Structures are given as C-alpha cells and as structure tokens.
Coordinates of C-alpha atoms in Angstrom, one line a residue:
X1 CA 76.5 96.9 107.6
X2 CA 78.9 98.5 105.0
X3 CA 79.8 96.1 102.4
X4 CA 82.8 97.4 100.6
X5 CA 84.0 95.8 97.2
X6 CA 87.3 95.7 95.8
X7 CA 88.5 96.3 98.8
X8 CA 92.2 95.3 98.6
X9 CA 92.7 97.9 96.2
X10 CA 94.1 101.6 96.5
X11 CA 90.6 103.2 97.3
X12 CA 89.2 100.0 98.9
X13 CA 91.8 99.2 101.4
X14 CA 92.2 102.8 103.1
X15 CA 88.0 102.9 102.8
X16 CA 87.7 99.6 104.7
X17 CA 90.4 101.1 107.1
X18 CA 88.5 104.6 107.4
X19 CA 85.0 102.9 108.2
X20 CA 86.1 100.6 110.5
X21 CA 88.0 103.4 112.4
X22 CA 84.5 105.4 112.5
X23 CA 83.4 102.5 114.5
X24 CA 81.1 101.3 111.2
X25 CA 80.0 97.6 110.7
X26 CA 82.2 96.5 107.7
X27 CA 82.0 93.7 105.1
X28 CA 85.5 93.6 103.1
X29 CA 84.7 91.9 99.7
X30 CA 87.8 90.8 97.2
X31 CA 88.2 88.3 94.7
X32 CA 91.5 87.0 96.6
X33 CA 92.7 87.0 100.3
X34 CA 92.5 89.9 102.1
X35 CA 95.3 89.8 103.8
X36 CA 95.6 91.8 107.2
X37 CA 92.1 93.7 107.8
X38 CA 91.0 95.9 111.1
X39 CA 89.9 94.3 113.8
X40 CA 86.2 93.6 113.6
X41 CA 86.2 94.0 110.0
X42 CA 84.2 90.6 108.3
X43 CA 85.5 89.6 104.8
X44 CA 84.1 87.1 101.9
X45 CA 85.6 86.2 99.1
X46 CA 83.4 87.0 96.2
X47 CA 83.3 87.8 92.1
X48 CA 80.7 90.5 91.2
X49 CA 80.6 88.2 87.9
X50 CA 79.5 84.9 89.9
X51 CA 75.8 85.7 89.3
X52 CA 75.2 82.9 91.2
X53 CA 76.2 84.3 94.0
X54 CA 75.4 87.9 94.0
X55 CA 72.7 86.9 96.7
X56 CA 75.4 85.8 98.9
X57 CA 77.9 88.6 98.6
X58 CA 75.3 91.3 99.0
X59 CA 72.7 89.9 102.2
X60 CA 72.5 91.7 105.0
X61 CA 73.9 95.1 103.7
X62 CA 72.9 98.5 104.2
X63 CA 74.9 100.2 102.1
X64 CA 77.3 99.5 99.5
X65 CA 80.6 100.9 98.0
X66 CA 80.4 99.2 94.4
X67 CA 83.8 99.3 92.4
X68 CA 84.4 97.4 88.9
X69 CA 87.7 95.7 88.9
X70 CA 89.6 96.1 84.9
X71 CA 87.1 97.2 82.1
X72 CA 83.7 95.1 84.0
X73 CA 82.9 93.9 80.4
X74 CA 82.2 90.6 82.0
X75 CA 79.6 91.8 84.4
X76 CA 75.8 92.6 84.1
X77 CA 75.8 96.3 86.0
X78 CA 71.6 95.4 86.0
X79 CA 71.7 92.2 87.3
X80 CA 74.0 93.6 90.2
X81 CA 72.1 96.5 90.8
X82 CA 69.0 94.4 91.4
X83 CA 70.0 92.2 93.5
X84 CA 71.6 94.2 95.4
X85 CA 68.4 96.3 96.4
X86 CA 66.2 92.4 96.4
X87 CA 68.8 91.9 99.4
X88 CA 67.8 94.9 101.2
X89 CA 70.7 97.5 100.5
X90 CA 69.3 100.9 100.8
X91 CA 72.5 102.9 99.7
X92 CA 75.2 102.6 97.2
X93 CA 78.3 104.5 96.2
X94 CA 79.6 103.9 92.8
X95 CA 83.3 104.1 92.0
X96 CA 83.1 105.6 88.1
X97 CA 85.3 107.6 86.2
X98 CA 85.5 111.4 85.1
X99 CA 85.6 110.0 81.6
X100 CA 82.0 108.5 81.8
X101 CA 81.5 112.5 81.6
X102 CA 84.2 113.6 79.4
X103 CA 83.8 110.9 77.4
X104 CA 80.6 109.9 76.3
X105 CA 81.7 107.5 73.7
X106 CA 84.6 106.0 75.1
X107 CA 84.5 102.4 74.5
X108 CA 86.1 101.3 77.5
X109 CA 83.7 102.8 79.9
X110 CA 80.8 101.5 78.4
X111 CA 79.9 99.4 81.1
X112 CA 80.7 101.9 84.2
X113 CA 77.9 104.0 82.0
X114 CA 76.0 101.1 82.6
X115 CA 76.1 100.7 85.7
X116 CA 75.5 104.9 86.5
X117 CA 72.3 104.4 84.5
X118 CA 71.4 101.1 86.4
X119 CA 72.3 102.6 90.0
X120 CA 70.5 106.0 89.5
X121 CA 67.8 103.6 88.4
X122 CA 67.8 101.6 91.5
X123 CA 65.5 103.4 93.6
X124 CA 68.2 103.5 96.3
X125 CA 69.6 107.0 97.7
X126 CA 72.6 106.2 95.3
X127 CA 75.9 108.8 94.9
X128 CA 78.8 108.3 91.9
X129 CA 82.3 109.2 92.1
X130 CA 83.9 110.1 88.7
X131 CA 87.7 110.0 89.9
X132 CA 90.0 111.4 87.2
X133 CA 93.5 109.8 86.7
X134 CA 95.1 108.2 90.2
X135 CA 98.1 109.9 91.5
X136 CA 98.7 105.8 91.9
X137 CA 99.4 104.9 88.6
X138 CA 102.4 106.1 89.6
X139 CA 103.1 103.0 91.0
X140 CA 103.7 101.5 87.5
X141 CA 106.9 103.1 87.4
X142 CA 108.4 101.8 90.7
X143 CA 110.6 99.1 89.6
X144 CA 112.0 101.0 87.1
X145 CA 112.8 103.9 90.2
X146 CA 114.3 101.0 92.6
X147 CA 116.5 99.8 89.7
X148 CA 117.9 102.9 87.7
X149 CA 116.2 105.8 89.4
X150 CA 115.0 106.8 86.0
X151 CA 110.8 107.7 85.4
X152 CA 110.4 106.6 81.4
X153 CA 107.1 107.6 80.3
X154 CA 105.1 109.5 77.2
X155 CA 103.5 113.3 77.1
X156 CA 106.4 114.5 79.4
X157 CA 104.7 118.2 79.7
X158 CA 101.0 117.9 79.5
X159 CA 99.3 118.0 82.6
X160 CA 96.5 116.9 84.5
X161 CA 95.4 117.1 87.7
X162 CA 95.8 113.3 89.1
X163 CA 93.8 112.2 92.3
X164 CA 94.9 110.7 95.7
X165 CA 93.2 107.2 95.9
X166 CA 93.0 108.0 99.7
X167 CA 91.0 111.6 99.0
X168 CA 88.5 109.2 96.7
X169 CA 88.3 106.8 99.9
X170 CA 87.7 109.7 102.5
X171 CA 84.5 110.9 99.7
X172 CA 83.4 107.6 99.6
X173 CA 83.3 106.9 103.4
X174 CA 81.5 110.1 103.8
X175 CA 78.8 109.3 101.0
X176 CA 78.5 105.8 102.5
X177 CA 78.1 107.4 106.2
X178 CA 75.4 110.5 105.3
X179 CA 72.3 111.2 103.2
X180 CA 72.9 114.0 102.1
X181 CA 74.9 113.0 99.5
X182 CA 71.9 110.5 97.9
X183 CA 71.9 112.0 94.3
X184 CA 74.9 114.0 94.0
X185 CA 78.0 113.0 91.4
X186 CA 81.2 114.1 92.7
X187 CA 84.1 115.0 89.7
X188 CA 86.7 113.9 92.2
X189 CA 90.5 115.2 91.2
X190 CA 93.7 116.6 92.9
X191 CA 94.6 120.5 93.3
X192 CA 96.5 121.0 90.6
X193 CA 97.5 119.1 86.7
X194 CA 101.0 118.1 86.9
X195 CA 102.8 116.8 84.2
X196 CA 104.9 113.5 84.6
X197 CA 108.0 115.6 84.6
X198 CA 106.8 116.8 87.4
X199 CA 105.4 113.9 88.9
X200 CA 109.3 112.6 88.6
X201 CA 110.6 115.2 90.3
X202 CA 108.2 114.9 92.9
X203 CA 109.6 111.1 93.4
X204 CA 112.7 112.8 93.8
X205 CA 112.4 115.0 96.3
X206 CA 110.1 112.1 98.6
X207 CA 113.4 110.1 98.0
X208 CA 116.1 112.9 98.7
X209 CA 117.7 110.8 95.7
X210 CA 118.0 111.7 91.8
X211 CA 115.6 110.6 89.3
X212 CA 115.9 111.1 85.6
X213 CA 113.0 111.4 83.5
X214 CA 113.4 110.0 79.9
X215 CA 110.4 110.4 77.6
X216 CA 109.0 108.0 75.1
X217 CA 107.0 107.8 72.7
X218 CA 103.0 107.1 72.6
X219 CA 103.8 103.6 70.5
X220 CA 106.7 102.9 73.0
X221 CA 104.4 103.2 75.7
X222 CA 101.5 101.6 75.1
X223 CA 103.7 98.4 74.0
X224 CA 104.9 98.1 77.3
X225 CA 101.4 98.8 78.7
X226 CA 99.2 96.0 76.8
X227 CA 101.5 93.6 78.3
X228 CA 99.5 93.7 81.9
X229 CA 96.5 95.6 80.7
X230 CA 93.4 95.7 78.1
X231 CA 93.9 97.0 75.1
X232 CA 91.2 99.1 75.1
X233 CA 91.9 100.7 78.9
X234 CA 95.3 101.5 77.2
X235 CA 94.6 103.2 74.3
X236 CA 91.9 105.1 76.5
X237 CA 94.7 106.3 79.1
X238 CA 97.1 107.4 76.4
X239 CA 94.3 109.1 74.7
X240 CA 93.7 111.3 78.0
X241 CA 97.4 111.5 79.0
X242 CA 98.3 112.5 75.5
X243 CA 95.3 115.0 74.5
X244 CA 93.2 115.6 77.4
X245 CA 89.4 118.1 76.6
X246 CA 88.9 121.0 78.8
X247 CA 87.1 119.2 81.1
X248 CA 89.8 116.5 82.0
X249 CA 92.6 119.2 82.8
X250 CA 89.6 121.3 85.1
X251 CA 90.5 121.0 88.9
X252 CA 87.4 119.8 90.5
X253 CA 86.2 121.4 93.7
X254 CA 84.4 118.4 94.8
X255 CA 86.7 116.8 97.1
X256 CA 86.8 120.2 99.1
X257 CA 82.9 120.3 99.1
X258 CA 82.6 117.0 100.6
X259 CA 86.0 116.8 103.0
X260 CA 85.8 120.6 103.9
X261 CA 89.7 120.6 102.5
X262 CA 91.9 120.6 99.6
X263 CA 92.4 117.2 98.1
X264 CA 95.9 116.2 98.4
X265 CA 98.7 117.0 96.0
X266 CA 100.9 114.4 94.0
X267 CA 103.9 115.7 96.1
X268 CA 102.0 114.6 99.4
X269 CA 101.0 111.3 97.6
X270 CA 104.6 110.9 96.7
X271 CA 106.0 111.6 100.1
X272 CA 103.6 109.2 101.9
X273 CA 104.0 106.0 99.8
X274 CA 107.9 106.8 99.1
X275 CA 109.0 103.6 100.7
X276 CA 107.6 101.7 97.7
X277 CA 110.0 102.9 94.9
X278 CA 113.0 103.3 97.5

C-alpha cells in the first residue's frame, strides 16, 4: 500500500489520482476532508504532528510519499521517520525543496533539512524531490485576474524556471512505483525561467482575454503576503524571486531523466488550469 500525505494539495491530489490509475493500493492522508477521491482509493484523516498517532497514520504501508505542509516547524522529522520504518514502510519519497540545496542556511527550510538527513538515515530505499518554485503559486493572483484582469506582483523581469506541480506528481509516482530510484535526489524544475511578466502574459493568452501586469514593490508585496503566510516562508520567496544564485535560475534535467520527456512549461500549466482565474 501507498500512503500518500498531503494529499489534497497540488502535488498530492494528481499523485493520489496517478497511482490509483496505475491500479496501485492507495492511502489518501489530509489534515481535512478529502473531498471526491478515485474509486478504491482509502483515506484517514491524520496530522504528521499528532505524535500520538503516527503509529496509526503509517500501519500497513509500503511505501510513502511524505510532504510537510507550511514551514513543519511543528513537527519532529526523526520521530516521523522512525516510526514510519517501526510500522513496516520500506520506501519513502520526500517532497523538499531546491532551496535545501541552494540554500544551505535558509531559515525556513531548516526542518525539510531535517527531515533529508533523517530519511537518508532511515535505512529505507529513500528518494528526495527538491522542487523549485510552483508554476501554482500562480494561483495567488487569481482573484485579482477574475476581478480586474490585472497580475500585480514584484521582480517583473527576473526569471526562474517554475515547476508544474503535476510534473513533481508524475516523479513522485514513479519513485514511489520503482527501485531504481532508492538514493537518487531529483532537482525537479520546468523548461525554461520565465519572469512574471511573462507568466501574465501566459494568463492571457490561456484566457484569449487581456491582462495587465502592474509591478510592485518588494515591501508592497510581502505586506500583502504575511497576511496568509509565515513570515519567514515570505521573506524566503521574495529573497529567491528577487535575487535568485546560479543554481536556482539552472533548468534541471531531472524531470526528463525520470519521465523520458520535457517537464511542462508555465504556458501549458496556464492553459490547463485557466478555468480558475476566468
């Protein structure tokens, strides 16, 4: 059995939805209802922070897709680890971030460093996705598309190259399914940096409708983003969007190694989910 975590989120839900298609035995974990799931998909509701019920969320598992909801500074990434492999899992996949990499020191990913060390510790065949930047943040400017078909957002011209959430899910279903990806860490981004410019004008042409880009500044940014996100996870994100290093502007070819295809570009991500900002 497959027992996916955060699995009504933007990787989770198309990875419970690509497993259960390849006829896998899949456990759909979330901290709230589920909602609609494939058929013969199982689900409990469960908090990797309820250490008192880690033993619970995790029996009878093979193999695990382990994803940290917000920052995880309220978790114990050894604790999890351990009992997950005292209830038997022989596999996990953890969702990271590019920046673990990048950025050693980053505050706000001290605990997905963590829980690398703790996994690659395990003993388990064990694989970890660094994702960069989701092609799904995107979604942050939707209202503001529905209502004035305007994109307002900082660092109009510097690019990077964002990642499909569904390319992450397709990796992770494959890392889940095979061996021989125990030991590997995948960079996983898209196929080319776009700016958020661009990334507007990409809305615009999935629309067939007009959408004006006005720029702001990094302080008028990030004081509309602490409203519904930690400080810290903020001023990390504006730190990458506004000066990313070398290696966060580098197109990965891991997505291609694993899938045997280019990862998807923003435009295709734009075009597939334009009915949410139309």
């Amino acid at each position: 059995m497959i027992l996916v975590t955060g699995a009504t989120g933007n990787v989770g839900r198309p990875l419970v939805e690509l497993l259960a298609a390849a006829g896998e035995k899949v456990t759909a974990v979330s901290r709230r209802p589920a909602g609609e799931l494939p058929a013969g998909v199982a689900h409990r509701r469960g908090d990797l922070a309820d250490a008192g019920r880690l033993k619970e969320l995790f029996e009878g598992a093979d193999a695990v897709h382990l994803l940290v909801a917000g920052l995880g500074d309220e978790l114990s990434p050894r604790e999890i680890v351990a009992e997950a492999v005292a209830c038997g899992v022989r596999r996990i996949v953890l969702q990271s971030s590019q920046l673990v990499g990048a950025r050693p020191d980053s505050a706000s990913h001290a605990v997905l460093r963590a829980f690398e060390t703790a996994v690659r510790g395990s003993g388990l065949d064990w694989t970890v996705l660094r994702p960069g930047g989701f092609a799904s943040n995107a979604y942050l400017w939707a209202d503001q598309v529905r209502a004035a078909r305007t994109v307002a957002a900082p660092f109009a011209d510097v690019a990077l190259p964002v990642v499909d959430p569904l390319d992450i899910a397709e990796v992770a279903a494959a890392a889940l399914r095979a061996p021989a990806h125990a030991g590997r860490t995948y960079v996983l981004t898209g196929p080319a940096a776009v700016t958020p410019r661009e990334q507007a004008a990409a809305l615009a042409e999935a629309l067939g409708a007009p959408v004006t880009f006005v720029g702001l500044t990094a302080e008028e940014a990030r004081a509309g983003l602490v409203r519904f996100l930690p400080v810290e996870a903020v001023d990390g994100m504006l730190s990458v969007m506004g000066a990313p290093g070398p290696e966060e502007r580098r197109v990965s070819a891991d997505v291609e190694r694993v899938l045997g295809r280019a990862p998807r570009s923003f435009s295709a991500w734009a075009e597939r989910n334009a009915p949410a900002f139309a």
